[in-house]
Structure formats: C-alpha cells, structure tokens
Amino acid sequence: MIAADPTRRTGTPLARGLALGAVVAVASVVVDVMWARPASMGAPALLAAIALAILLVAPLGAAAGGGLLVAHARARPWLGRWGRRLALASVGLVGVAGVVAIATHEREIDWLTVDARLAVLPTVATLVTALGLRVRAVLFAAALVPVALPLWWWSGAEHAAAIRHVADHTRLGAPVLARLAKLSDGDGDGSGRWLCGDACDCDDDDATRHPAAEELAADGIDQDCDGTELGAQEEEAIEALFAAPAPGWAAATPRRPNRPDILLLTVDTLRADHLGTYGYPRETSPRIDAWAKTGVVFEQARSTGPSTRFSIPPLLIGRYITEIRRNAGEWPVIYPSERLLGERLTDLGYATAAFHSIRYLRPYFGLGQGFEHWSTDCLDVRGPPLFMTCADFITDEALAWLDAHGPGDDRPLMMWAYYGDPHSRYVEHPGYSDWGTEYKDLYDGEIKFVDHHIGRLLDGIAARRPDHELVVILHADHGEGLDHEEDHGALYHSNNLYDELVRVPFIVSGPGVVPGRVAEPVSLIDFLPTLLDLLGEPADPELRGISLVPWLQRTEHSAHPPVMFEKHRAQDDPQHGMVLWPYKVIRTPATGTIDIFDLAADPGERRDVGARMDPAERRRLVGALVHWHRRVRVPFEDHRRH
C-alpha cells in the first residue's frame, strides 16, 4: 500500500481553488460590466472595461477560492459527516434571514428600483462554483484569465472610457478600482497617477496640483492639470458670473396694503418633461396646464439636488445642502437658530399651514419650524408609505383648514400642499392610469391623479376666498429615472445629476405676474428671495439665489448666475453640477472626471463634448464650477467640502 502524499492532498485543492475563484470572478465581472452598458458604448470600450474588471477582481477571486478550498480540505477530516449538514444549515439560515428581511421591508421598498445585480451576481457565482466543483475543465477556463492583460494593453485608446464605466457603473470592479487608484496617490490630494482615466495627477509630489484644484490666474503654474494657464481676464470673467446683482438692478416690488394669500404646491418626484405645459404628449396634467397659462413657466429650472434631502431643506432655508449641518447619515440637522419659511411668513402676519404625505416631512425632522399647523396625518391614516394614496387626502385637509380660517380670521393665509403620490411605488388609479401598467405608464397615471386634486384645491380656494389675491407656486423636489436605456442606467432618484433627476417644473402665478415662458435657467434656491420680493420685503443677504421677480414682471434685468446643484452622500461619490447655458457640467471629485453636455443640441445628455470644445470655453466652464465650490459656497463643515 502506497502512503498518501500530503503535498498532493493540499496542492490539488489549492490549484483548483485558485482556478475556481478566478473563473467565478470572471463570470461575475462580465455580467457586472455588461449589465450597465449604456447604448452609446462601443464594442472596443466594452471589451476594455471587461478586461480591466477581470484584472481587478480575478486575483482577489483566485485568492479567496484557493483559501476556501484549502481550508475545506484541512477541516474535512474533523467535520466528517457533519460537514455537509452544517453547510446546508448555514445556507438554510441565510435563506430564512433573507425571507424575513424581505417580508419586513416589503412595504417600504420599491423592488423594481433595487439593483437586480444584488441577487444576480451571487446567483452567477453560486452556479459557476457548483459547476466548477464538478467539472475539471475549470482549470482550462482559468487559463483564459491572462488573456485580459494583452486585451487591456491592446485597447489603449479606450482606457479612459473603460475606467469611467467601471468606476461609475459596476458593483464589483468599482470599489477595487477606487482603492488601487488611491494607492497611487503619492501626495494625498485625492488624485492618482494611474487607473485614473482622463483625471490623472500631473504632479504627484505637489498636493496643490491635481485635476480638481482651483486654477490661479497668471501665476505660471498649471494647478488643475489641464495643460493651460488661466489668464487674469478669464478669472475676472468667472468671478463676475457670481457677482451679486447691483442695488436697484430691478425695480423693487411695492409692499401691498393687503398681503396676498400664498399657495405652495410641491409634487414629489415630478419630472418637468412629463407635464403637458413642458411638451409631454400624454394628457397627464390638464389642470396644471390650464393654470400655467395664467402664470410664468420656467422652462429650464433645476432643483438643488436629486433627492428630497438635497432640495427641500434648501428650499425652506435658502442655502445649499452642504451649507447646512448634516448628521452621519447625511440628513440635514435643523437648528432652532435657522430661520425657515414658516417663521418668515408667521413674522409677516400670515396664518401658516402645511399638509404632507412624505416621511421626511414628519415633525421630528424639524422642517416645520414656524408653521402653526403641520400635518402628516395621511402617513398614519393611509399607510404603508409606498402603497398609500394621498392626493385626495391632502386636498381635503387643506380645504377643511381653509374652512376653519374663514371670515373670522382676517390674516392672509399661507398653505403648503405636498403631494407625494408620484414617488414610487406607483399605484394604479382607475380612471387615471389610462396608458397601461408599465413602469412609466403608472407614473403618468399618478401625475394625472395628483393633477385632478390640485385642480380641486385651486377651485376650492377660488370659491372660498374670491376677493383675496393669491400667489401660487408649483414645483417638484426632484425628478425620476423611469427607463434604464433612456435615463442613464438607473431607475428611481438620488443616483446622479442628469436632467431626468434635477430638471423640475417651476411655475408661478399671482398679482403682478405677467404670463409667459422663461427660457433662462433658474434654480429652486431662488424660491425664498422671489417670494419675499413678491411680498415687497427687502432682500436678505443671507439667502442664496436671487429674486426672479424681474422675469415674472418682464422688467429689465441682467443674466441669472450659473445654476448650481449637488449630490452629497457618504456611501457614494459626491457630485457637483452647473448649468451655464447652453452647457451643463457634472464633476465627480472622487475620480476627477468632468462631463460637459450641450443641452441645446443634446437635451438627453448623451454626448460629452468637453474633449472637443474650445479649450478657453472649457476652462471657463470648469473654472466656474470649481470657483463656486471653493470660493462662493461656505460648507457648514469644511472637511465635507469635497
């Protein structure tokens, strides 16, 4: 009898483990890269991205596979017949935990918006592992892994596009890429020397020089690594873009002897391009469209961010999200010292009331500071949150409050009606969802349902207070991704700064407002200055934004400053955005990448024109975006300046 060779006994599991882990990693990263491939991505760039992802992840997969199989081989004699039972029990416990988690959150999550790769990639890994344990061909398959290296070398012209795709759209390659790129950052300025695509550090020994640095004019140093020097006149032109309007730039609105009533209509998750007044072919908004003809429609309005937390606090406070204190979860923290919308209007003698249907507007978040009446009753009466219908409830609440503040209360009224129905999940409303049951169809049905009840509210106010002037302002907090192909690979919101998420409706009517349409890009940060100006109140220098009254009244005015917006969260890469018509700039500080789109020629933001545009114009655009974040914005916590 020949004694067993211990080297063979441990070596074979190691070899098979290395090969199996590499093959599992390859299969997973190929699915990962292909999953989020944009329609505009060509085959060479796609192959380069696959090669890069393999080179990043396959070594880790091989190491994990080798370690696990060696550990299993050594532990097998000790486990004996209990090994399989323990494995099955572990799988069973994981399955039960998953079922419990799904059941617990079923009413809180729109599963259509969850990235399916969270389930698909583990499934692919499990199937490939099961197959590899049975088929020895895995050793041959693993030999294909080194092919990725020459493929990556051969695709040199596509490296920047491949790196950007892996960084922005993959779940497996992106974290590895970020960590490796960080290792190449010798001077700690956030930019590395390799695996950085079109955003590499031009001097990794000098922390003041990197692609995200602010360029200083006429000092002989290329701080932002774009290969050019910013001239003094160019810097002055950038600073002038953000200069405050000169005193008297527009005629001051006279204070009215009787203040008008105010109705603020917020429709959560409403895309501008899904309303008829913004050109949508479906009849989703007949009442809003009819009312919009009596006011001013801002055609190019932008939110201050792509989710409620980034837009509603700035709307009420008048400063950007990064200028407001945030907790560890990146939620704004409202101090009593902050002066919010409700407090301002109460001080002006208004009776104030708000009616809400979104969890973030519950009282403990502090946004109701200063309001006399603040209701989130629909959340409790009509829950669970993602399945409830609230538009009818909100309108009924507002009209009931209006009835209670009839002739006996001679104060002007300020009502805020917050309609949350277009937030996913989408509920089918018989008689309103007339276009089908697809994702976009149900979304449009939600808009039409809300539109009907906004019409009821407008009619109710007109009938109850016919002799009172009324200012009506309608807006959305952000938009929504509705189609993977059309909307840059994402459903839901908060993911990025593309226009499907930050371009919103913004419509104003009221005394002194000259009906029409305004093509000038504006921001929701302009809401508070505009409202105060409409009421004849002096400008508050603490507020960001400017008054839009000159556009509402068609008086002489200067150009609007660049429109700024932000996405700031700890769990994903922050982004900064700017519209300086006709261009839109999106900058991701973590990777240094900058995208520039010509919105006049490419409203869908399909083609980055930054590499092909005039260098001086690119310097102006990028310089303006960086200047605002470095010199104009005052972050509450400087370490979160990004």
XYZ file of C-alpha atoms in Angstrom:
642
model
C 0.000 0.000 0.000
C 1.367 3.405 -1.029
C 1.181 6.193 1.545
C -0.833 9.278 0.611
C 1.196 12.271 -0.459
C 0.257 15.198 1.790
C 1.688 17.668 -0.722
C -0.669 16.368 -3.366
C -3.567 16.392 -0.918
C -3.077 20.106 -0.146
C -1.702 21.185 -3.506
C -4.670 19.978 -5.578
C -7.273 21.871 -3.544
C -5.078 24.963 -3.748
C -4.720 24.746 -7.539
C -8.401 24.026 -8.037
C -9.345 26.758 -5.590
C -7.222 29.337 -7.358
C -8.665 28.368 -10.719
C -12.231 28.156 -9.479
C -12.059 31.509 -7.699
C -10.679 33.167 -10.828
C -13.398 31.693 -13.042
C -16.158 32.711 -10.633
C -14.750 36.241 -10.547
C -14.531 36.406 -14.343
C -18.106 35.235 -14.828
C -19.357 37.715 -12.250
C -17.475 40.749 -13.559
C -18.532 40.074 -17.156
C -22.170 40.102 -16.061
C -21.491 43.181 -13.920
C -19.880 45.165 -16.742
C -22.447 44.124 -19.344
C -25.378 44.875 -17.035
C -24.985 48.657 -17.017
C -23.606 49.110 -20.516
C -25.002 52.353 -21.975
C -26.357 52.247 -25.501
C -23.682 54.681 -26.658
C -20.786 52.468 -25.512
C -18.969 50.844 -28.410
C -17.618 47.290 -28.515
C -13.917 48.263 -28.100
C -14.637 50.274 -24.945
C -16.824 47.468 -23.609
C -14.071 44.874 -24.149
C -11.578 47.177 -22.463
C -13.905 47.563 -19.476
C -14.335 43.780 -19.227
C -10.555 43.271 -19.391
C -9.991 45.892 -16.694
C -12.645 44.396 -14.408
C -11.104 40.927 -14.823
C -7.633 42.217 -13.974
C -9.007 43.971 -10.900
C -11.231 41.240 -9.479
C -9.885 37.878 -10.739
C -6.781 37.891 -8.461
C -8.993 38.513 -5.438
C -11.359 35.766 -6.546
C -8.481 33.343 -7.037
C -7.070 34.119 -3.599
C -10.469 33.660 -1.961
C -11.172 30.429 -3.836
C -7.777 28.939 -3.065
C -8.028 29.834 0.592
C -11.540 28.428 0.975
C -10.812 25.096 -0.717
C -7.581 24.581 1.224
C -9.410 25.404 4.455
C -12.169 22.968 3.499
C -9.681 20.212 2.682
C -7.921 20.603 6.023
C -11.151 20.820 8.019
C -12.880 17.938 6.274
C -11.381 15.149 8.442
C -12.535 16.982 11.559
C -16.027 17.684 10.289
C -16.730 14.223 8.951
C -20.354 13.569 8.139
C -21.401 16.752 9.931
C -19.705 18.985 7.370
C -22.432 18.754 4.757
C -25.148 19.166 7.365
C -23.503 22.274 8.747
C -23.175 23.717 5.254
C -26.848 23.027 4.489
C -27.878 24.504 7.831
C -25.854 27.649 7.125
C -27.474 28.035 3.707
C -30.875 27.498 5.297
C -30.255 30.140 7.944
C -29.147 32.640 5.317
C -32.277 31.877 3.302
C -34.557 32.326 6.290
C -32.836 35.596 7.184
C -33.338 36.793 3.617
C -37.030 35.908 3.641
C -37.515 37.696 6.971
C -35.673 40.780 5.692
C -37.797 40.889 2.542
C -41.028 40.411 4.488
C -40.046 43.131 6.949
C -39.241 45.675 4.257
C -41.743 44.611 1.612
C -43.919 47.623 2.313
C -41.011 50.047 2.451
C -39.112 49.237 -0.740
C -39.995 49.534 -4.394
C -38.248 46.384 -5.535
C -38.262 47.498 -9.159
C -35.812 50.246 -8.247
C -33.402 47.927 -6.434
C -30.355 46.961 -8.498
C -31.075 43.358 -9.507
C -27.362 42.615 -9.525
C -27.598 42.293 -5.764
C -29.308 38.968 -6.462
C -27.978 38.118 -9.929
C -24.252 38.327 -9.146
C -24.398 35.996 -6.106
C -26.518 33.608 -8.175
C -23.970 33.612 -11.008
C -21.167 32.996 -8.521
C -23.060 30.128 -6.893
C -23.872 28.414 -10.197
C -20.332 28.753 -11.526
C -18.957 27.423 -8.233
C -21.280 24.410 -8.307
C -20.332 23.681 -11.900
C -16.637 24.190 -11.255
C -16.609 21.758 -8.338
C -17.971 19.070 -10.644
C -16.151 19.812 -13.894
C -12.360 19.746 -14.042
C -12.479 21.968 -17.125
C -12.356 24.874 -14.681
C -8.558 24.556 -14.763
C -8.603 25.158 -18.512
C -11.101 28.006 -18.169
C -8.882 29.741 -15.637
C -6.090 29.762 -18.204
C -8.165 32.283 -20.152
C -7.750 34.885 -17.415
C -4.277 36.021 -18.581
C -5.880 36.939 -21.931
C -7.275 40.016 -20.212
C -3.812 41.548 -19.903
C -2.989 41.790 -23.647
C -6.596 42.769 -24.324
C -6.223 45.695 -21.941
C -2.863 46.615 -23.437
C -4.258 46.474 -26.971
C -7.228 48.746 -26.144
C -5.136 51.743 -25.076
C -7.342 54.289 -26.845
C -10.346 53.106 -24.819
C -8.723 53.147 -21.373
C -10.354 56.382 -20.206
C -13.850 55.254 -21.246
C -13.309 51.810 -19.687
C -12.069 53.228 -16.384
C -15.031 55.603 -16.210
C -17.507 52.810 -16.935
C -16.036 50.513 -14.291
C -15.865 53.346 -11.739
C -19.383 54.647 -12.364
C -21.446 51.578 -13.216
C -20.057 48.376 -11.685
C -20.521 46.919 -8.232
C -17.543 44.555 -8.197
C -14.850 46.479 -10.034
C -15.582 49.988 -8.748
C -14.511 49.506 -5.096
C -11.316 47.692 -6.117
C -10.529 50.367 -8.690
C -11.063 53.149 -6.137
C -8.713 51.539 -3.631
C -5.985 50.866 -6.177
C -6.231 54.395 -7.539
C -5.903 55.726 -4.005
C -2.692 53.737 -3.543
C -1.203 55.634 -6.467
C -1.911 58.996 -4.837
C 1.532 59.884 -3.542
C 0.820 63.406 -2.321
C -2.585 62.783 -0.746
C -4.506 65.267 -2.888
C -7.139 62.739 -3.969
C -5.784 62.187 -7.491
C -3.533 59.317 -8.506
C -1.092 58.614 -11.275
C -2.679 55.543 -12.835
C -6.066 53.912 -13.237
C -7.461 57.440 -13.303
C -8.520 57.717 -16.957
C -8.724 61.338 -18.035
C -8.252 62.668 -14.497
C -4.660 61.788 -13.578
C -2.437 63.888 -11.356
C 0.112 65.871 -13.327
C 2.437 66.294 -10.308
C 2.078 63.628 -7.639
C 4.679 65.316 -5.464
C 2.683 68.542 -5.125
C -0.687 68.388 -3.339
C -1.704 71.787 -4.740
C -1.689 70.462 -8.308
C -4.360 67.979 -9.375
C -7.373 67.902 -11.715
C -9.790 69.089 -9.008
C -7.642 72.035 -7.896
C -8.689 75.620 -8.425
C -6.625 77.267 -11.144
C -4.967 80.517 -10.055
C -4.610 83.116 -12.731
C -1.312 84.252 -14.240
C 0.992 82.584 -11.707
C 2.828 80.380 -14.171
C 1.556 77.163 -12.560
C -0.971 74.739 -14.025
C -2.844 73.859 -10.820
C -5.706 71.913 -12.415
C -3.528 69.813 -14.733
C -5.373 70.773 -17.921
C -2.172 71.821 -19.672
C -3.065 75.510 -19.855
C -2.727 78.603 -17.714
C -5.739 80.683 -16.644
C -5.430 84.324 -17.618
C -6.261 87.238 -15.322
C -9.095 88.365 -17.583
C -10.527 84.858 -17.639
C -10.513 84.752 -13.834
C -12.251 88.132 -13.625
C -14.924 86.887 -16.033
C -15.520 83.808 -13.860
C -15.820 85.901 -10.700
C -18.263 88.215 -12.468
C -20.594 85.289 -13.154
C -21.311 85.005 -9.424
C -21.350 88.696 -8.548
C -24.470 89.783 -6.673
C -26.858 91.955 -8.701
C -26.154 95.630 -8.201
C -28.572 97.500 -5.922
C -31.547 98.637 -7.934
C -30.893 96.194 -10.790
C -34.653 95.697 -10.866
C -37.464 97.895 -9.619
C -38.404 96.977 -6.043
C -41.827 95.432 -5.644
C -44.035 97.841 -3.685
C -45.466 96.454 -0.454
C -49.174 95.844 -0.904
C -51.603 97.217 1.683
C -53.266 93.790 1.800
C -50.885 90.872 1.519
C -51.883 88.119 -0.941
C -52.625 84.575 0.115
C -49.909 82.082 -0.806
C -50.297 78.500 -2.035
C -47.133 76.415 -2.377
C -47.715 73.215 -4.344
C -44.957 70.603 -4.125
C -45.291 67.447 -6.202
C -42.713 64.891 -5.152
C -40.650 63.168 -7.865
C -42.289 65.078 -10.736
C -40.260 65.334 -13.928
C -40.791 68.547 -15.876
C -40.887 66.677 -19.167
C -43.940 64.649 -18.077
C -46.234 67.679 -17.916
C -48.167 68.933 -20.923
C -47.035 72.516 -20.377
C -43.441 71.289 -20.837
C -44.286 69.475 -24.068
C -45.294 65.984 -22.915
C -47.659 64.408 -25.479
C -49.768 62.481 -22.956
C -52.560 64.370 -21.195
C -51.148 63.900 -17.717
C -51.766 67.418 -16.409
C -54.797 69.220 -17.906
C -55.495 71.275 -14.762
C -51.870 72.265 -14.202
C -51.512 73.125 -17.900
C -54.594 75.362 -17.855
C -53.442 77.153 -14.704
C -49.878 77.530 -16.056
C -51.209 79.771 -18.841
C -52.067 82.358 -16.157
C -48.502 82.450 -14.819
C -44.842 82.188 -15.755
C -43.418 78.794 -16.730
C -39.677 78.495 -16.127
C -38.623 76.068 -18.827
C -35.123 75.380 -17.507
C -35.494 75.174 -13.732
C -33.221 72.917 -11.706
C -33.535 71.502 -8.235
C -30.637 71.926 -5.815
C -30.156 68.142 -5.760
C -31.545 64.812 -6.973
C -33.479 63.777 -3.837
C -35.738 65.300 -1.185
C -32.996 65.723 1.408
C -30.934 67.759 -1.063
C -33.794 70.008 -2.216
C -36.465 70.658 0.424
C -34.202 71.984 3.243
C -32.523 74.452 0.814
C -35.980 75.482 -0.414
C -37.090 76.353 3.123
C -33.797 77.750 4.461
C -32.316 79.404 1.391
C -28.884 77.772 1.484
C -27.445 74.728 -0.242
C -27.368 71.281 1.347
C -23.621 71.446 2.060
C -24.127 74.789 3.806
C -26.490 73.144 6.302
C -25.322 70.883 9.094
C -25.788 67.162 8.361
C -25.647 64.128 10.594
C -23.609 60.970 9.977
C -26.326 59.662 7.670
C -26.079 62.849 5.582
C -29.542 64.045 6.683
C -29.809 67.786 7.382
C -29.912 68.817 11.026
C -32.220 71.798 11.541
C -31.080 74.087 14.351
C -33.608 76.352 16.112
C -31.343 79.208 15.056
C -32.150 78.520 11.405
C -34.860 80.816 10.012
C -37.216 78.757 7.879
C -40.064 79.632 5.549
C -42.761 79.160 8.200
C -41.043 81.542 10.604
C -40.558 84.222 7.972
C -44.220 84.187 6.951
C -45.540 83.979 10.502
C -43.479 87.076 11.302
C -45.167 88.795 8.345
C -48.585 88.127 9.826
C -49.574 85.006 7.902
C -51.651 82.099 9.168
C -49.499 79.141 8.094
C -50.397 75.512 7.472
C -48.724 72.569 5.727
C -50.146 69.201 4.674
C -47.678 66.412 3.894
C -47.549 62.860 2.619
C -43.803 62.070 2.712
C -41.994 60.560 5.719
C -39.184 63.079 5.567
C -41.694 65.806 6.432
C -42.640 64.273 9.792
C -42.287 66.854 12.600
C -39.170 65.361 14.184
C -37.062 66.337 11.163
C -37.595 69.982 12.145
C -38.648 71.391 8.780
C -41.982 72.596 10.155
C -40.290 75.176 12.326
C -42.552 78.254 12.477
C -45.711 76.718 10.958
C -48.869 76.998 13.054
C -50.340 73.823 11.592
C -48.213 70.938 10.299
C -49.942 67.706 9.335
C -48.555 64.335 8.284
C -51.819 62.546 9.092
C -52.010 60.803 5.732
C -48.935 58.759 6.617
C -50.768 57.278 9.595
C -54.258 57.018 8.087
C -53.338 55.777 4.616
C -50.058 53.852 5.133
C -47.931 51.898 4.366
C -45.966 54.762 2.839
C -45.091 53.293 -0.552
C -48.580 51.973 -1.245
C -50.742 54.798 0.027
C -52.825 57.260 -1.939
C -52.731 60.772 -0.507
C -53.567 63.410 -3.139
C -57.288 63.387 -2.300
C -56.491 63.352 1.439
C -54.129 66.344 1.165
C -56.648 68.414 -0.786
C -59.442 67.554 1.660
C -57.202 68.506 4.604
C -56.247 71.838 3.046
C -59.846 72.757 2.228
C -61.006 71.788 5.732
C -58.306 74.007 7.264
C -59.339 76.790 4.891
C -62.938 76.477 6.057
C -61.751 76.795 9.653
C -59.912 80.033 8.781
C -62.807 81.773 7.084
C -64.151 85.282 7.677
C -63.288 85.080 11.381
C -59.536 85.173 10.667
C -58.535 88.293 8.758
C -54.891 87.277 8.372
C -53.524 86.345 4.926
C -53.112 82.599 4.521
C -50.099 80.546 3.521
C -50.790 76.901 2.648
C -48.257 74.282 1.620
C -49.762 71.199 -0.017
C -47.199 68.444 -0.543
C -48.375 65.741 -2.961
C -46.232 62.618 -2.674
C -48.090 60.193 -4.930
C -45.658 60.218 -7.907
C -42.980 58.809 -5.578
C -42.554 55.089 -6.218
C -44.117 52.595 -5.742
C -46.680 53.657 -8.304
C -50.299 52.869 -7.516
C -52.825 52.347 -10.289
C -55.777 54.739 -10.092
C -58.836 53.571 -12.063
C -59.858 56.272 -14.485
C -56.447 57.959 -14.366
C -53.900 55.284 -15.362
C -55.125 55.099 -18.941
C -51.873 54.205 -20.646
C -51.106 50.694 -19.400
C -49.361 49.023 -16.496
C -45.711 49.513 -17.414
C -43.471 51.477 -15.042
C -43.722 54.759 -16.970
C -47.449 54.294 -17.580
C -48.244 54.000 -13.878
C -46.031 57.001 -13.130
C -48.010 59.094 -15.609
C -51.243 57.860 -14.015
C -50.028 59.084 -10.633
C -49.353 62.532 -12.135
C -52.835 62.709 -13.629
C -54.363 61.698 -10.285
C -52.449 64.446 -8.479
C -53.313 66.930 -11.221
C -57.025 66.303 -10.640
C -56.753 67.003 -6.917
C -54.572 70.078 -7.432
C -57.398 71.328 -9.626
C -59.859 70.662 -6.802
C -57.687 72.679 -4.419
C -57.409 75.634 -6.816
C -61.172 75.597 -7.363
C -61.814 75.346 -3.615
C -59.626 78.322 -2.776
C -61.189 80.435 -5.546
C -64.696 79.622 -4.271
C -63.876 80.303 -0.622
C -61.754 83.449 -0.990
C -62.864 85.138 -4.219
C -61.847 88.598 -3.039
C -58.303 87.695 -1.994
C -55.279 87.893 -4.260
C -53.399 84.605 -4.495
C -49.785 83.749 -5.289
C -49.457 80.140 -6.486
C -46.075 78.442 -6.845
C -45.768 74.876 -8.146
C -42.539 72.910 -8.197
C -41.084 69.423 -7.702
C -38.314 68.475 -5.328
C -36.565 66.346 -7.962
C -37.288 64.114 -10.946
C -37.171 60.364 -11.507
C -35.381 57.748 -13.569
C -38.017 55.731 -15.417
C -36.128 53.785 -18.081
C -32.721 52.094 -17.871
C -31.869 52.821 -21.508
C -33.132 56.396 -21.680
C -32.236 57.518 -18.169
C -28.536 56.728 -17.882
C -28.902 53.235 -16.454
C -30.882 53.952 -13.293
C -34.446 53.894 -12.039
C -35.609 55.905 -9.021
C -33.664 59.047 -7.977
C -30.665 60.347 -5.968
C -28.177 58.436 -8.164
C -26.699 61.209 -10.289
C -27.139 64.762 -11.584
C -28.603 64.092 -15.018
C -31.609 66.170 -16.005
C -34.163 63.404 -15.521
C -33.399 63.890 -11.806
C -32.647 67.616 -11.408
C -34.728 69.395 -14.071
C -38.067 70.195 -12.436
C -41.231 72.169 -13.122
C -41.290 75.657 -11.612
C -44.394 77.768 -12.310
C -45.543 80.983 -10.610
C -48.785 82.948 -10.876
C -50.183 85.852 -8.891
C -50.696 89.606 -8.744
C -48.218 91.483 -10.893
C -47.039 88.331 -12.689
C -47.087 88.705 -16.476
C -47.992 85.306 -18.001
C -45.450 83.766 -20.327
C -42.493 81.416 -20.566
C -38.891 81.968 -19.464
C -36.023 80.095 -21.106
C -33.382 81.430 -18.699
C -32.049 78.635 -16.424
C -33.111 79.223 -12.812
C -32.933 77.306 -9.535
C -35.261 76.354 -6.702
C -32.772 78.144 -4.436
C -34.364 81.301 -5.897
C -37.718 80.460 -4.275
C -37.303 82.333 -0.971
C -35.768 85.519 -2.446
C -38.528 85.562 -5.065
C -41.356 85.085 -2.570
C -40.039 87.807 -0.258
C -39.683 90.169 -3.209
C -43.248 89.443 -4.359
C -44.408 90.435 -0.881
C -42.459 93.697 -1.028
C -39.920 92.615 1.596
C -36.280 93.727 1.414
C -33.684 91.295 0.128
C -31.955 89.118 2.723
C -28.199 88.910 2.016
C -28.012 85.623 3.953
C -30.037 83.855 1.276
C -28.534 82.111 -1.715
C -30.274 82.582 -5.020
C -31.778 85.754 -6.455
C -35.261 87.134 -6.896
C -36.987 86.033 -10.089
C -39.459 88.918 -9.948
C -37.800 90.699 -12.907
C -38.587 87.628 -15.024
C -42.085 87.384 -13.554
C -42.855 91.014 -14.305
C -40.871 91.291 -17.543
C -38.800 94.213 -16.274
C -35.210 94.989 -17.211
C -32.778 92.519 -15.676
C -29.310 91.057 -16.007
C -28.448 87.415 -16.643
C -29.110 84.800 -13.982
C -25.943 83.465 -12.302
C -24.910 79.882 -13.129
C -27.363 77.359 -11.699
C -25.709 75.026 -9.197
C -26.758 71.658 -7.752
C -25.122 68.947 -5.638
C -25.263 65.291 -4.669
C -23.536 64.604 -1.354
C -23.727 61.264 0.402
C -21.101 59.274 2.264
C -21.994 55.936 0.640
C -21.453 57.046 -2.949
C -19.329 59.556 -4.813
C -20.414 63.180 -4.292
C -21.035 65.162 -7.462
C -21.225 68.847 -8.326
C -23.249 70.215 -11.220
C -23.791 73.512 -13.017
C -25.875 74.842 -15.882
C -24.387 77.814 -17.706
C -26.495 77.824 -20.826
C -26.261 76.042 -23.149
C -23.748 73.910 -21.280
C -24.125 71.631 -18.305
C -21.114 70.443 -16.308
C -21.044 67.459 -13.934
C -17.938 66.910 -11.835
C -17.177 63.879 -9.654
C -14.429 64.965 -7.224
C -13.574 61.411 -6.132
C -12.466 60.448 -9.626
C -11.769 63.894 -11.053
C -13.998 63.162 -14.030
C -15.785 66.062 -15.701
C -18.642 65.687 -18.181
C -19.852 68.606 -20.300
C -23.077 68.499 -22.306
C -24.554 70.953 -24.789
C -28.187 70.978 -23.634
C -29.393 72.978 -26.635
C -28.138 70.343 -29.086
C -28.264 67.312 -26.782
C -31.006 67.671 -24.128
C -30.758 63.952 -23.337
C -27.105 64.356 -22.229
C -25.771 61.569 -24.448
C -22.552 63.114 -25.752
C -19.773 64.558 -23.611
C -18.425 67.481 -25.647
C -15.677 68.515 -23.243
C -12.820 66.976 -25.228
C -13.960 68.576 -28.498
C -14.877 72.084 -27.388
C -12.765 75.218 -27.495
C -10.158 74.965 -24.675
C -10.868 78.502 -23.487
C -14.593 77.756 -23.168
C -13.871 74.529 -21.305
C -11.592 76.440 -18.903
C -14.368 78.941 -18.302
C -16.961 76.270 -17.535
C -14.786 74.102 -15.317
C -13.273 77.151 -13.690
C -16.734 78.498 -12.842
C -17.823 75.217 -11.256
C -14.654 74.891 -9.161
C -14.697 78.581 -8.244
C -18.227 78.312 -6.837
C -17.353 75.330 -4.674
C -14.040 76.765 -3.498
C -14.788 80.473 -3.141
C -18.551 81.107 -3.098
C -20.072 78.186 -1.224
C -19.460 78.111 2.524
C -19.802 74.484 3.681
C -21.057 74.020 7.216
C -18.232 71.531 7.818
C -15.132 72.272 5.791
C -13.926 68.658 5.828
C -17.006 67.841 3.721
C -16.078 70.370 1.080
C -15.279 67.532 -1.364
